[in-house]
């Protein structure tokens, strides 16, 4: 079944640790996105990718980095986590034929940095 | 630049009552518009999208939305609320570039009372 996966779903970690949030999709989509969402707030785009070896910063500045070595995989890394990074991170993908692309979302990762 | 405004961060209805969630957009070009739903601790799920084919768009779970260009609105409705409709609802507009980027509203929390 085509889907988009995120791991871990929940992560509690101490300040200064390096973390990687995983995102994988089996839909063959070219475009992938990372959003940051604080409770009760809108989604803010922090990274996106057109395809393999393509990454761009989003509308909201973020200290995280991303990579796109394989079409299906779009991990997000924080080199040194801080309490200000506490948030929910949502991964999405879009692609296929047609002008209007629909974004499909993963279940999200809730990050708590102590 | 595109933007989305959702009027009312919280909407409360009784089970069986009409649901009306408001969304107004700003766009310099004919927009593509989306409604997503987010259940607790989950990612976003597409409810419906407007792609200029028809002004009244029907989505999943009995929801529909009407595109009104003169009012720059894309309000979401459901004739009869069900307890399972309680969730966060997001309106989004596509920037219509080849990035596929979406601009989200701040979201509306729908509460359904028994």
Coordinates of C-alpha atoms in Angstrom, one line a residue, chain B residues 23 62-63 77 79 83 88 93 96 98 100 113:
Chain B
X23 CA -11.8 30.3 4.9
X62 CA -19.9 14.3 3.8
X63 CA -18.0 17.5 3.6
X77 CA -19.7 22.8 5.3
X79 CA -25.1 19.3 6.9
X83 CA -19.0 13.3 17.0
X88 CA -8.6 20.5 13.6
X93 CA -3.8 27.6 -1.0
X96 CA 0.8 27.4 -8.2
X98 CA 6.3 24.1 -9.7
X100 CA 3.8 22.5 -5.2
X113 CA -21.2 18.4 21.6

